[in-house]
C-alpha cells in the first residue's frame, strides 16, 4: 500500500451567490490557489477527480463546463473522473483522489469539488426528489425534516435541549468569524439563537446551515511527490466510506448514528487510533444542523452516548478546548453542498499543515474530516496526520 | 500506468434490453448485480466495495446512488458512484482494487427511458450562446460526423455500411435490443434526424442493466476458473468548447487508447487485438474510433471497413455483439462493451462468438454533452495470465 498525502489546499470565498464570477471562474479560483501554493503548473497534474451535485447547480454535468478550468483538457486530454454521492460528494472525491494515488497509477492528482446552490431555486425542493416518491416525498422528506427527527429523538432519549443546540450554534458562528472563507461571519449569542424563527421543531433558523456557492481544490500526492511539494504534508492515516439503507422508516436509530459508529471503528482501526479523544486533536465534522454535531461526537466515541451536550457545555469542542470541533465554523456556517465534504478534508489538512490561519489549533498531530449525505444514509471519514504513516 | 496488483473480471450480468421492462432504474442495477454474483456462485457477502454509475439529472432524482448502491448489494459497505457511463465505474473499482485495500468489487450501470435524454443534454450547453441555437448531444454528434465527412471525403453510404454490419451482428446476439438486420438502402432512405445523421445512423434507446464482478489475483481463485484479466486501462476528457478543437477527430479517445496500450504493452493494436467492442455514438463515430484507436491511419476508417477487417471473420471483428447501434442502455452502453468483450474472451458470446479470441479491446464513451468535453475510456482485456505491464 502506497503512502498518500495532501500537499496543497485551495479554497474560495463562499456566499449565497457568487455573482462576481462565472462557474469556470469559481473553479479556477480554487484550482489556482491550490496550484500556486506549491508552485505547480496545470501540466504537472496527472489526473483530476471532480465532484458536484448537478441538481443543485441547475445545470447538467458542470464538470464539462469546468474541465478546462480544472487543467484537465484543452490541449491536455487528461484522465478525469466525476463522482457524485449527495452530501458526501466532497468526501467521496477526496477518497477518489486518495485511491487514484494509492493505486500507483498517478503521483499528483487534483481533486476539485464545487457547488453553486445559488443557481437552484431552493435546495430542499431538489433534495426532496431523493426520497421515496410514494411514502416520503409528500411529507416533505429531506435534510431539514430528517435533522428535526434526529433532534426530537435526541431530546427524548437523552434530555438534550434547545439551549444545548444554541450553544453549538454560538460556538460555530464565533469560529466562522475567524475564517475568511466562511459564508456566515457574524457573532451569535445563545439568546440570539433561541430568538431566531422556528424552522422545523425543535430546530431554529440558527440551527440550520445556509446554502452557499463555493469551491475547493485539494492536491493528493505520492510520498516522494508530497515531500518535494510541501514542507509539512498532511498524511492520510485512514479513510473510508459507508452506505446505509435509504428508507427513513427503516432506521430505528435517529438519536444515535450507528452507521457512522461502524465506519468510525473501521477507520480508527486503520489509523491505529484507540482513544479518539486523546489521539485526535481537531475534528471537522459535517454539521449542517447543530444536533448532528452532538450525535456525531457520540457515534465517533469522543464522548459517551447521550453525553454530547454535557461535553459541549464543558467547552471541550470550542477553540482552545480538548477537541476543537469545526474551528472553520463548519458546514453550519458554510454549505456549498457538493464541495462541503472536501472543505472538511481541506480544513483538516490545513490544521495538520499549520496553515489554517486565525482558526489554527496549536500543535495538531492528527485531524479528522467527516461528511454525511443521502438523507443521513452515507458517511465518509478521513484521518490526516503530521507523521508519515 | 503501473499496475502493482493484477485484477480480473470474474462475473458478468446483464438484463435483456427490451424497451418496456417496467422496472425502475435501480431495479435494473439489482437484476444485473444479482446475475453477475450468481454467475460466480457468490452473494454480496463476498464483495468488499461497490461502484455504481449514472446521472442524477437523467435518472430524475438527486442522489440516485442512494438506490443503486443498495441495489448492487452495498448495505454497510464502502460504496461510491461515478456520474459517468458505467465504464468509469470499472476504472474506479480497478483503482480501488490495485491500491491493495480491497479484494473484490461489483460495478453496475443502467439505461432507461424515464427521461428525455436529448432534452436533458441541452442543459450541458451554456445558456447564452449554444443552448438557444439548439446544441445538444445529437446535434454535437452530427457536427462531428459532418466535420469528419468533409475532412476526409467520407460518404453517407460508407457510414451506412457500419450500420449494416452492426445490425446484422446484433441479429445474431440473443441479448441485443434490435434484432432485425438492416441494409445500406434502409439506412439511406431513413428520416434525416440531424445532418448527416439519419434515423438508423443513431443508436436506439434501450432499457437495461449491466454488472461486473472484479477480483484481485488472490481472490480470483475462490470465484472462477475463467477470469478475464485487465491488462490496460486508459481514460481521458476533452475540452468543452466545440469551436476550440478539430471535430473530425476524437482526441480524448486517442489519448485514452495510448494510455491503455502503454499499460498493456501493445505496439500494433490492429495486429495484436483479436476482437474489439466500440461504443459508437453514431455510425460515423465507429469509423472515427478506428482511427483514434490506431487500427488505421487518420481518414482511412472507411477503407478499413470496406476491406472487411472489422467484419465477423475479419482479422479484427468490431462490435460482433451488434454494438451500440443494436443495444444502447444509455449510461451502461460503455460498460456493456466491456461485458461483451469478457464474453468473447470466455468463449461465451452466444451466436456471435469470434473464434479463439484471446486479447480484446473495449471502449466506452461517457459524454452527457456529446462532443462537448466527452470522456473516452479504453480497456484491454486478456484471457491468459501472461504478459501485462507492471
XYZ file of C-alpha atoms in Angstrom:
779
model
C 0.000 0.000 0.000
C 1.418 3.346 -1.096
C 1.576 6.266 1.318
C -0.538 9.224 0.237
C -0.571 12.826 1.488
C -2.311 16.100 0.848
C 0.205 18.623 -0.466
C -1.981 21.667 -1.022
C -5.449 23.096 -0.453
C -7.258 25.868 -2.342
C -10.460 27.449 -1.003
C -12.796 30.128 -2.338
C -14.858 32.729 -0.586
C -18.402 31.410 -0.124
C -21.623 33.444 -0.260
C -25.285 32.827 -1.132
C -24.490 33.541 -4.752
C -21.097 34.317 -6.201
C -22.480 36.740 -8.808
C -18.988 38.133 -9.306
C -17.681 35.023 -11.083
C -18.873 32.540 -13.701
C -18.822 28.859 -12.805
C -15.458 28.150 -14.519
C -14.017 31.253 -12.844
C -15.132 29.974 -9.434
C -13.399 26.645 -10.120
C -10.303 28.427 -11.363
C -10.183 30.437 -8.120
C -9.868 27.227 -6.071
C -7.588 25.397 -8.523
C -5.221 28.367 -8.911
C -4.994 28.769 -5.133
C -4.047 25.097 -4.715
C -1.531 25.059 -7.596
C 0.112 28.393 -6.754
C 0.742 27.464 -3.131
C 3.052 24.603 -4.173
C 4.256 26.170 -7.406
C 2.633 23.610 -9.717
C 1.615 24.243 -13.319
C -1.521 22.724 -14.868
C 0.713 20.390 -16.906
C 2.092 18.885 -13.666
C -1.288 17.377 -12.793
C -1.571 13.675 -13.723
C -5.316 13.207 -13.236
C -8.394 15.030 -11.975
C -11.251 13.847 -9.748
C -14.263 16.163 -9.734
C -17.419 16.303 -7.647
C -20.615 18.292 -7.575
C -24.321 17.505 -7.252
C -25.774 18.569 -10.604
C -29.385 19.016 -9.461
C -28.305 21.760 -7.023
C -26.372 23.558 -9.768
C -29.370 23.775 -12.060
C -27.198 22.579 -14.941
C -26.269 19.111 -16.099
C -22.689 17.853 -15.862
C -20.974 21.047 -14.745
C -17.664 19.185 -14.898
C -17.908 19.561 -18.687
C -18.211 23.363 -18.418
C -15.354 23.423 -15.967
C -12.976 20.846 -17.402
C -10.602 23.448 -18.804
C -10.607 25.363 -15.504
C -9.512 22.085 -13.855
C -6.451 21.887 -16.110
C -7.723 18.557 -17.407
C -8.491 19.285 -21.037
C -7.742 21.987 -23.523
C -4.622 20.517 -25.069
C -4.174 18.059 -22.237
C -6.834 15.320 -22.654
C -6.207 14.025 -19.149
C -7.748 11.253 -17.060
C -10.788 12.788 -15.381
C -13.477 11.213 -13.206
C -16.741 12.652 -11.939
C -18.027 11.374 -8.602
C -21.413 12.229 -7.079
C -22.760 10.886 -3.764
C -25.057 13.589 -2.354
C -23.772 15.483 0.688
C -20.775 13.170 0.909
C -19.691 14.124 -2.624
C -16.780 16.209 -1.310
C -15.706 13.366 0.982
C -16.115 10.869 -1.849
C -13.925 12.839 -4.273
C -11.329 13.089 -1.503
C -11.411 9.300 -1.268
C -11.295 9.153 -5.073
C -8.112 11.236 -5.114
C -6.652 9.061 -2.367
C -7.323 5.842 -4.319
C -6.001 7.374 -7.565
C -2.629 7.891 -5.871
C -2.728 4.755 -3.677
C -3.248 2.611 -6.807
C 0.230 3.518 -8.005
C -1.149 4.876 -11.256
C -0.622 8.572 -10.504
C 1.678 10.765 -8.411
C -0.094 14.143 -8.464
C -3.885 14.218 -8.512
C -6.049 17.324 -8.430
C -9.347 16.898 -6.601
C -11.991 19.544 -7.208
C -15.423 19.899 -5.629
C -17.855 22.727 -6.064
C -21.460 23.834 -5.933
C -23.494 26.833 -6.896
C -26.564 26.312 -4.757
C -27.453 29.914 -5.628
C -28.331 28.682 -9.124
C -31.139 26.421 -7.890
C -34.457 27.820 -6.769
C -34.496 26.002 -3.434
C -32.114 23.261 -2.302
C -34.714 21.485 -0.165
C -37.086 21.087 -3.112
C -34.270 19.419 -5.023
C -33.366 17.235 -2.067
C -36.974 16.138 -1.727
C -36.557 14.211 -5.010
C -34.010 11.938 -3.304
C -36.586 10.307 -1.058
C -39.258 7.790 -1.907
C -41.913 9.357 -4.151
C -44.838 7.469 -2.610
C -44.175 7.291 1.125
C -41.729 10.060 1.957
C -41.838 12.878 -0.582
C -45.256 14.320 0.304
C -44.361 14.668 3.998
C -41.522 16.964 2.966
C -38.755 14.409 3.412
C -35.332 15.996 3.071
C -32.434 17.285 5.099
C -34.307 19.616 7.481
C -37.114 17.222 8.364
C -34.727 14.340 8.952
C -32.469 16.503 11.134
C -35.520 17.628 13.124
C -36.366 13.949 13.592
C -32.862 13.329 14.902
C -33.217 16.244 17.315
C -36.602 15.095 18.619
C -35.207 11.629 19.270
C -32.084 13.010 20.923
C -34.190 15.267 23.161
C -36.445 12.357 24.089
C -33.743 9.788 24.788
C -31.001 11.944 26.244
C -32.679 15.090 27.553
C -30.920 17.417 25.142
C -32.486 20.891 24.938
C -32.893 23.786 22.521
C -30.331 25.677 24.650
C -27.800 22.909 24.036
C -28.274 23.281 20.287
C -27.948 27.055 20.589
C -24.637 26.544 22.434
C -23.315 24.582 19.451
C -24.570 27.315 17.096
C -22.873 30.111 19.060
C -19.583 28.172 19.038
C -19.644 27.605 15.266
C -20.625 31.200 14.486
C -17.808 32.596 16.607
C -15.324 30.269 14.850
C -16.547 31.357 11.413
C -15.724 34.971 12.209
C -12.056 33.899 12.201
C -12.318 32.181 8.796
C -12.158 34.458 5.718
C -13.626 31.672 3.533
C -16.738 31.186 5.707
C -20.164 32.298 4.474
C -21.900 33.491 7.680
C -19.398 35.611 9.573
C -21.330 37.215 12.410
C -21.274 36.632 16.152
C -24.309 34.895 17.604
C -25.170 34.517 21.288
C -27.216 31.670 22.751
C -30.046 34.142 23.488
C -29.990 35.466 19.917
C -30.025 31.917 18.575
C -33.072 30.969 20.624
C -34.881 34.058 19.360
C -34.486 33.092 15.675
C -37.577 31.680 13.928
C -38.530 28.011 14.298
C -37.824 26.137 11.027
C -38.862 22.597 11.935
C -39.301 21.905 15.633
C -37.003 21.860 17.550
C -34.626 23.389 15.001
C -34.403 27.174 14.919
C -33.025 29.067 11.930
C -29.770 29.359 13.873
C -29.537 25.551 13.982
C -29.559 25.300 10.181
C -26.809 25.920 7.633
C -27.079 28.487 4.821
C -26.893 27.446 1.166
C -23.705 28.662 -0.448
C -21.748 28.991 -3.667
C -18.157 27.844 -3.352
C -15.401 25.518 -4.478
C -12.438 23.666 -3.059
C -9.354 22.111 -4.666
C -7.004 19.660 -2.942
C -3.821 18.103 -4.305
C -3.196 14.483 -3.332
C 0.343 13.235 -3.892
C 2.522 10.161 -3.580
C 5.098 10.057 -0.769
C 8.021 11.311 -2.822
C 5.977 13.957 -4.594
C 4.336 15.191 -1.387
C 7.701 15.635 0.326
C 9.056 17.603 -2.612
C 5.992 19.861 -2.803
C 5.072 20.651 0.792
C 7.244 21.322 3.830
C 4.693 19.589 6.011
C 2.270 17.383 4.058
C -0.882 16.042 5.709
C -0.624 12.246 5.509
C -3.660 10.039 5.160
C -3.712 7.651 8.101
C -7.084 6.106 7.422
C -10.074 6.728 5.161
C -13.291 5.019 4.184
C -16.973 5.484 3.442
C -20.181 3.619 4.242
C -23.652 3.299 2.730
C -26.725 2.704 4.897
C -30.268 1.810 3.819
C -32.409 4.561 2.303
C -35.916 4.344 3.770
C -36.191 6.726 6.695
C -38.680 4.377 8.291
C -36.119 1.567 8.288
C -33.970 3.473 10.746
C -34.523 2.735 14.416
C -31.652 4.974 15.465
C -32.362 8.635 14.821
C -30.885 9.565 18.217
C -27.685 7.588 17.533
C -25.812 7.193 14.266
C -24.927 3.515 14.054
C -23.520 3.535 10.515
C -21.157 6.374 11.469
C -20.130 4.499 14.618
C -19.353 1.431 12.489
C -17.375 3.493 9.989
C -15.530 5.223 12.836
C -14.415 1.883 14.236
C -13.177 0.793 10.785
C -11.234 3.983 10.096
C -9.792 4.335 13.606
C -8.561 0.736 13.395
C -6.834 1.530 10.116
C -5.315 4.688 11.631
C -4.363 2.763 14.799
C -6.394 5.089 16.978
C -7.529 3.527 20.251
C -8.845 6.560 22.121
C -10.128 9.125 19.631
C -10.484 11.904 22.208
C -6.829 11.585 23.216
C -5.374 10.852 19.813
C -7.286 13.294 17.609
C -6.527 16.986 18.076
C -9.203 18.591 15.932
C -12.319 17.421 14.103
C -14.022 18.949 11.081
C -17.396 17.219 11.404
C -20.190 17.575 8.847
C -22.818 19.525 10.759
C -25.378 21.340 8.600
C -27.652 21.104 11.648
C -26.429 21.670 15.207
C -27.959 18.493 16.627
C -25.855 16.415 14.239
C -22.666 17.688 15.848
C -23.852 16.138 19.118
C -24.841 12.809 17.585
C -21.587 12.600 15.625
C -19.464 13.253 18.731
C -21.220 10.324 20.412
C -21.084 7.997 17.389
C -17.377 8.622 16.904
C -16.636 7.834 20.529
C -15.457 11.297 21.592
C -17.936 11.017 24.451
C -20.498 8.523 25.730
C -23.915 8.184 24.114
C -26.214 10.870 25.421
C -23.369 12.914 26.914
C -22.504 15.165 23.961
C -24.480 18.157 25.239
C -22.584 17.981 28.517
C -19.323 17.591 26.554
C -20.095 20.733 24.543
C -21.202 22.691 27.626
C -17.822 21.867 29.206
C -16.145 23.848 26.442
C -14.323 20.795 25.103
C -15.339 21.487 21.483
C -14.536 25.212 21.467
C -11.277 26.630 20.127
C -8.840 26.050 22.972
C -10.852 23.067 24.243
C -9.777 19.441 24.441
C -11.186 18.678 20.978
C -11.941 21.774 18.895
C -14.798 20.846 16.554
C -15.236 22.771 13.305
C -12.741 25.577 14.045
C -13.546 26.799 10.500
C -17.160 27.394 11.514
C -18.061 24.159 9.751
C -20.924 23.248 7.460
C -23.228 25.050 9.869
C -21.938 28.420 8.614
C -20.881 27.497 5.026
C -22.525 24.886 2.816
C -21.797 24.679 -0.927
C -23.261 21.152 -0.864
C -21.039 19.162 -3.255
C -17.889 20.978 -2.095
C -18.603 20.868 1.634
C -17.131 17.433 2.332
C -13.897 18.327 0.531
C -13.716 21.596 2.504
C -13.745 19.444 5.678
C -10.794 17.443 4.300
C -9.068 20.635 3.177
C -9.573 22.329 6.559
C -8.346 19.225 8.420
C -5.262 19.143 6.158
C -4.601 22.855 6.754
C -4.786 22.240 10.520
C -2.193 19.451 10.227
C -0.009 21.594 7.953
C -0.266 24.541 10.373
C -1.764 26.737 7.657
C -5.285 27.302 8.991
C -4.678 30.976 9.781
C -6.688 32.660 12.535
C -8.579 29.477 13.389
C -5.447 27.318 13.641
C -5.472 24.886 16.568
C -1.971 24.710 18.082
C 0.214 21.608 17.548
C -2.178 19.432 15.551
C -0.763 15.935 15.035
C -4.000 14.341 13.858
C -7.190 15.762 12.390
C -10.469 14.102 11.453
C -12.634 15.048 8.434
C -16.200 13.775 8.124
C -19.110 14.103 5.728
C -22.618 12.708 5.664
C -25.077 12.643 2.772
C -28.024 10.905 1.162
C -30.628 11.909 3.782
C -28.282 10.635 6.548
C -27.529 7.360 4.729
C -23.891 7.910 3.649
C -20.759 8.816 5.587
C -17.123 9.427 4.678
C -14.229 9.750 7.126
C -10.568 10.618 6.680
C -7.882 10.819 9.366
C -4.987 13.114 8.459
C -1.730 13.224 10.369
C 1.544 15.124 10.603
C 3.588 11.924 10.903
C 4.283 9.614 7.969
C 2.007 6.600 8.482
C 0.175 3.258 -15.917
C 1.859 0.917 -13.451
C -0.179 -2.000 -12.181
C 1.093 -3.341 -8.868
C -1.657 -5.954 -8.480
C -3.457 -7.968 -11.116
C -7.208 -7.519 -11.376
C -9.620 -9.733 -13.271
C -13.252 -9.544 -14.283
C -14.787 -12.717 -12.906
C -18.552 -12.279 -13.203
C -20.870 -10.768 -15.804
C -24.557 -9.991 -15.520
C -26.900 -8.173 -17.861
C -30.632 -7.879 -18.269
C -32.297 -8.152 -21.629
C -32.549 -4.762 -23.254
C -36.181 -4.541 -24.233
C -37.962 -1.245 -24.358
C -40.599 -1.924 -21.760
C -39.455 -3.968 -18.829
C -41.454 -1.906 -16.366
C -38.580 -1.618 -13.928
C -37.349 1.497 -12.098
C -33.704 2.352 -12.837
C -32.216 0.858 -9.675
C -34.121 -2.378 -10.250
C -32.060 -2.732 -13.444
C -28.878 -2.446 -11.358
C -30.350 -5.020 -8.978
C -31.219 -7.546 -11.691
C -27.806 -7.211 -13.328
C -25.928 -7.385 -9.990
C -27.869 -10.448 -8.918
C -26.998 -12.217 -12.183
C -23.317 -11.201 -12.053
C -22.995 -12.500 -8.478
C -24.888 -15.703 -9.288
C -22.566 -16.297 -12.247
C -19.695 -16.812 -9.773
C -21.782 -18.506 -7.091
C -21.428 -15.502 -4.797
C -23.654 -13.048 -2.976
C -23.000 -9.556 -1.680
C -21.255 -11.051 1.344
C -18.331 -11.812 -0.975
C -17.999 -8.207 -2.117
C -15.727 -5.598 -0.488
C -16.580 -2.470 -2.447
C -19.363 -1.293 -4.767
C -19.225 1.347 -7.509
C -22.418 2.313 -9.335
C -22.873 4.833 -12.124
C -25.303 7.164 -13.832
C -26.532 10.715 -13.944
C -28.938 12.089 -11.339
C -30.373 14.545 -13.842
C -31.106 11.723 -16.305
C -32.451 9.451 -13.560
C -34.772 12.260 -12.447
C -33.737 12.013 -8.789
C -30.960 13.599 -6.850
C -28.509 11.208 -5.149
C -29.649 8.329 -7.366
C -26.907 6.181 -5.824
C -28.914 6.016 -2.581
C -30.856 3.444 -4.545
C -28.297 1.947 -6.937
C -25.634 1.283 -4.246
C -28.141 -0.617 -2.154
C -29.491 -2.445 -5.220
C -25.949 -3.562 -6.069
C -25.544 -5.091 -2.603
C -23.846 -2.153 -0.914
C -25.540 -2.161 2.504
C -22.941 -1.010 5.088
C -20.163 -1.412 2.512
C -17.703 1.080 1.098
C -19.666 2.296 -1.915
C -19.159 5.128 -4.317
C -20.774 6.357 -7.504
C -19.439 7.896 -10.692
C -21.545 10.473 -12.523
C -20.487 8.838 -15.770
C -21.170 5.876 -18.040
C -20.602 2.585 -16.206
C -17.221 2.066 -17.870
C -15.854 4.713 -15.476
C -17.108 2.556 -12.578
C -14.754 -0.102 -13.960
C -11.915 2.426 -13.841
C -12.683 3.461 -10.255
C -13.169 -0.104 -8.980
C -9.894 -1.064 -10.657
C -8.043 1.774 -8.880
C -9.538 0.691 -5.552
C -8.523 -2.944 -6.065
C -4.947 -2.262 -7.177
C -4.457 0.048 -4.169
C -4.387 -3.120 -2.072
C -7.271 -2.111 0.182
C -9.932 -4.352 -1.363
C -10.045 -7.807 -2.955
C -13.441 -7.843 -4.670
C -15.761 -5.287 -6.220
C -19.062 -5.120 -8.035
C -19.885 -2.372 -10.512
C -23.188 -1.589 -12.169
C -24.709 0.640 -14.820
C -28.249 1.168 -16.085
C -30.071 2.749 -19.001
C -33.764 3.611 -19.114
C -36.429 5.679 -20.824
C -37.648 7.600 -17.787
C -36.327 10.916 -19.101
C -35.826 12.587 -22.451
C -32.074 12.415 -22.548
C -31.797 14.578 -25.650
C -33.627 17.433 -23.896
C -31.589 16.983 -20.717
C -28.342 17.071 -22.725
C -29.154 20.630 -23.845
C -28.595 21.764 -20.261
C -24.926 20.771 -20.588
C -24.583 23.662 -23.032
C -24.138 27.259 -21.987
C -27.393 29.189 -21.796
C -26.284 32.252 -23.753
C -24.708 31.051 -26.976
C -25.080 27.316 -27.589
C -28.396 26.446 -25.949
C -30.502 28.937 -27.945
C -29.211 27.502 -31.252
C -30.257 24.030 -30.144
C -26.932 22.493 -29.190
C -27.474 19.010 -27.754
C -25.949 15.552 -27.599
C -27.217 14.543 -31.055
C -26.580 17.928 -32.669
C -22.959 17.926 -31.497
C -22.515 14.359 -32.735
C -23.956 15.447 -36.088
C -21.470 18.323 -36.228
C -18.640 15.872 -35.589
C -19.890 13.488 -38.269
C -20.214 16.378 -40.704
C -16.701 17.672 -39.972
C -15.335 14.148 -40.397
C -17.161 13.589 -43.698
C -15.840 16.771 -45.181
C -12.292 16.500 -43.922
C -11.777 13.008 -45.303
C -14.328 12.719 -48.087
C -16.305 10.050 -46.268
C -19.790 9.426 -47.672
C -23.133 8.663 -46.085
C -23.014 5.293 -47.866
C -19.750 4.378 -46.166
C -21.191 5.226 -42.751
C -24.313 3.227 -43.609
C -22.069 0.182 -44.081
C -21.266 0.409 -40.353
C -24.967 0.250 -39.534
C -25.497 -2.739 -41.848
C -22.562 -4.593 -40.266
C -23.547 -3.898 -36.660
C -27.265 -4.526 -37.082
C -26.522 -7.829 -38.878
C -24.278 -8.749 -35.945
C -26.975 -7.717 -33.481
C -29.415 -10.102 -35.127
C -27.103 -12.928 -34.004
C -26.922 -11.775 -30.375
C -29.809 -13.124 -28.266
C -29.272 -10.340 -25.671
C -29.402 -7.487 -28.215
C -32.264 -4.974 -28.264
C -32.760 -4.565 -32.044
C -32.551 -7.998 -33.637
C -33.551 -7.268 -37.210
C -30.787 -6.778 -39.747
C -30.876 -3.686 -41.975
C -29.352 -2.897 -45.364
C -27.416 0.132 -46.544
C -30.525 1.071 -48.524
C -32.640 1.036 -45.366
C -30.218 3.444 -43.714
C -30.029 5.861 -46.661
C -33.794 6.070 -47.088
C -34.356 6.676 -43.382
C -35.501 10.032 -41.984
C -32.831 12.698 -41.609
C -32.518 13.442 -37.873
C -29.594 15.835 -37.856
C -27.475 16.115 -40.973
C -25.700 13.854 -41.872
C -27.262 11.504 -39.318
C -30.333 9.555 -40.416
C -32.532 7.554 -38.060
C -30.559 4.308 -38.363
C -27.165 6.042 -38.010
C -28.147 6.640 -34.391
C -28.450 4.027 -31.641
C -31.851 3.120 -30.183
C -32.746 3.949 -26.571
C -32.718 0.672 -24.670
C -33.691 -0.262 -21.134
C -31.232 -2.473 -19.336
C -28.694 -3.066 -16.614
C -25.122 -4.343 -16.704
C -22.953 -5.534 -13.799
C -19.446 -6.920 -13.472
C -17.709 -8.603 -10.536
C -13.995 -7.823 -10.208
C -11.364 -9.559 -8.113
C -7.662 -9.313 -7.392
C -5.407 -12.254 -8.187
C -5.648 -13.581 -4.616
C -9.449 -13.634 -4.703
C -9.938 -14.842 -8.268
C -9.328 -18.491 -7.428
C -12.240 -18.556 -4.978
C -14.658 -17.245 -7.564
C -13.953 -18.583 -11.054
C -11.654 -20.643 -13.221
C -12.366 -18.358 -16.191
C -11.037 -14.953 -15.179
C -10.557 -12.220 -17.774
C -7.592 -10.054 -16.798
C -7.454 -6.289 -17.116
C -4.190 -5.677 -18.897
C -4.511 -1.972 -19.539
C -6.862 0.934 -18.855
C -6.870 4.436 -20.245
C -9.306 7.314 -19.940
C -9.283 10.998 -20.865
C -11.547 14.003 -21.223
C -11.573 16.609 -23.992
C -12.105 20.371 -23.952
C -15.622 21.781 -23.692
C -15.902 24.370 -26.463
C -16.933 22.802 -29.769
C -15.229 25.664 -31.591
C -11.892 25.099 -29.871
C -10.990 21.791 -31.448
C -10.831 19.685 -34.589
C -14.233 17.994 -34.535
C -13.105 15.497 -37.188
C -11.060 13.531 -34.688
C -11.739 12.184 -31.203
C -8.631 13.407 -29.391
C -9.676 12.088 -25.953
C -10.086 8.586 -27.410
C -6.663 8.875 -28.981
C -5.212 9.827 -25.558
C -7.135 7.082 -23.721
C -6.009 4.441 -26.239
C -2.370 5.477 -25.956
C -2.580 5.233 -22.158
C -4.172 1.769 -22.318
C -1.777 0.450 -24.987
C 1.208 1.705 -22.991
C -0.024 -0.144 -19.892
C -0.748 -3.300 -21.879
C 2.461 -3.163 -23.902
C 0.601 -3.092 -27.207
C 2.507 -1.643 -30.142
C 0.401 -2.686 -33.107
C -3.219 -2.825 -31.969
C -4.694 -3.960 -35.294
C -2.330 -6.944 -35.388
C -2.347 -7.849 -31.700
C -6.032 -7.459 -30.813
C -8.419 -10.299 -31.679
C -11.711 -8.509 -31.132
C -12.950 -5.015 -30.242
C -16.189 -3.675 -28.785
C -16.530 0.014 -29.619
C -19.081 2.444 -28.205
C -20.208 4.005 -31.478
C -22.318 7.063 -30.697
C -23.231 7.114 -34.399
C -22.187 5.105 -37.440
C -19.636 7.797 -38.324
C -18.154 7.578 -34.835
C -17.213 3.938 -35.341
C -15.070 4.973 -38.318
C -13.555 7.850 -36.322
C -12.871 5.436 -33.448
C -10.926 3.054 -35.752
C -8.569 5.968 -36.386
C -8.302 7.206 -32.790
C -7.650 3.637 -31.628
C -4.843 3.274 -34.160
C -6.490 0.477 -36.141
C -5.733 2.528 -39.268
C -4.344 5.921 -40.258
C -6.416 9.102 -39.935
C -9.041 9.300 -42.669
C -8.739 5.579 -43.509
C -11.599 4.293 -41.332
C -13.990 3.682 -44.203
C -11.271 1.850 -46.135
C -10.629 -0.458 -43.168
C -14.336 -1.253 -43.027
C -14.530 -1.832 -46.793
C -11.630 -4.280 -46.578
C -13.714 -6.374 -44.207
C -11.130 -6.189 -41.437
C -13.760 -5.318 -38.810
C -16.500 -7.641 -40.104
C -17.156 -11.025 -38.496
C -14.488 -13.301 -39.958
C -12.136 -10.322 -40.460
C -8.809 -10.045 -38.681
C -10.231 -7.636 -36.079
C -14.011 -8.020 -35.747
C -15.546 -4.875 -34.231
C -18.880 -4.962 -32.418
C -19.646 -8.606 -33.054
C -22.380 -8.084 -30.433
C -24.135 -5.541 -32.633
C -22.638 -2.601 -30.762
C -24.491 0.452 -29.524
C -26.393 0.658 -32.825
C -28.206 -2.529 -31.755
C -28.310 -2.066 -27.967
C -27.994 1.254 -26.163
C -28.928 1.359 -22.480
C -27.664 4.926 -22.250
C -25.413 5.157 -19.172
C -24.455 1.473 -19.339
C -23.593 1.251 -23.039
C -19.847 1.624 -22.439
C -19.943 -0.901 -19.603
C -21.865 -3.268 -21.888
C -18.937 -3.108 -24.346
C -16.694 -4.416 -21.551
C -19.204 -7.147 -20.664
C -19.379 -8.238 -24.307
C -15.574 -8.302 -24.608
C -15.430 -10.503 -21.492
C -17.969 -12.915 -23.003
C -15.857 -13.108 -26.189
C -12.722 -13.952 -24.228
C -14.556 -16.603 -22.227
C -15.965 -18.154 -25.387
C -19.487 -17.418 -24.138
C -20.684 -14.932 -26.764
C -23.758 -16.864 -27.798
C -24.417 -16.704 -31.534
C -21.721 -14.095 -32.176
C -18.540 -15.706 -30.841
C -15.270 -14.735 -32.518
C -13.193 -17.917 -32.675
C -10.133 -18.061 -30.479
C -10.349 -14.515 -29.084
C -7.514 -14.026 -26.583
C -6.952 -10.272 -26.455
C -9.834 -7.803 -26.611
C -10.376 -4.061 -26.541
C -13.473 -2.453 -25.033
C -14.235 1.224 -25.496
C -16.798 3.270 -23.604
C -17.977 6.827 -24.073
C -19.150 8.936 -21.131
C -20.479 12.102 -22.705
C -23.511 13.860 -21.230
C -22.824 16.772 -23.580
C -21.931 14.747 -26.660
C -18.887 16.266 -28.358
C -18.528 18.934 -25.622
C -15.926 17.533 -23.205
C -16.607 13.833 -23.807
C -14.749 11.257 -21.712
C -13.467 8.216 -23.558
C -12.241 5.093 -21.772
C -10.424 2.061 -23.169
C -9.882 -1.323 -21.504
C -7.532 -4.014 -22.793
C -8.644 -7.447 -21.599
C -6.982 -10.822 -21.949
C -7.876 -14.446 -21.339
C -4.500 -15.786 -20.275
C -2.430 -14.536 -17.367
C 0.651 -13.964 -19.500
C 2.035 -10.518 -20.207
C 0.797 -7.345 -18.600
C 2.704 -4.194 -17.866
C 3.686 -3.602 -14.254
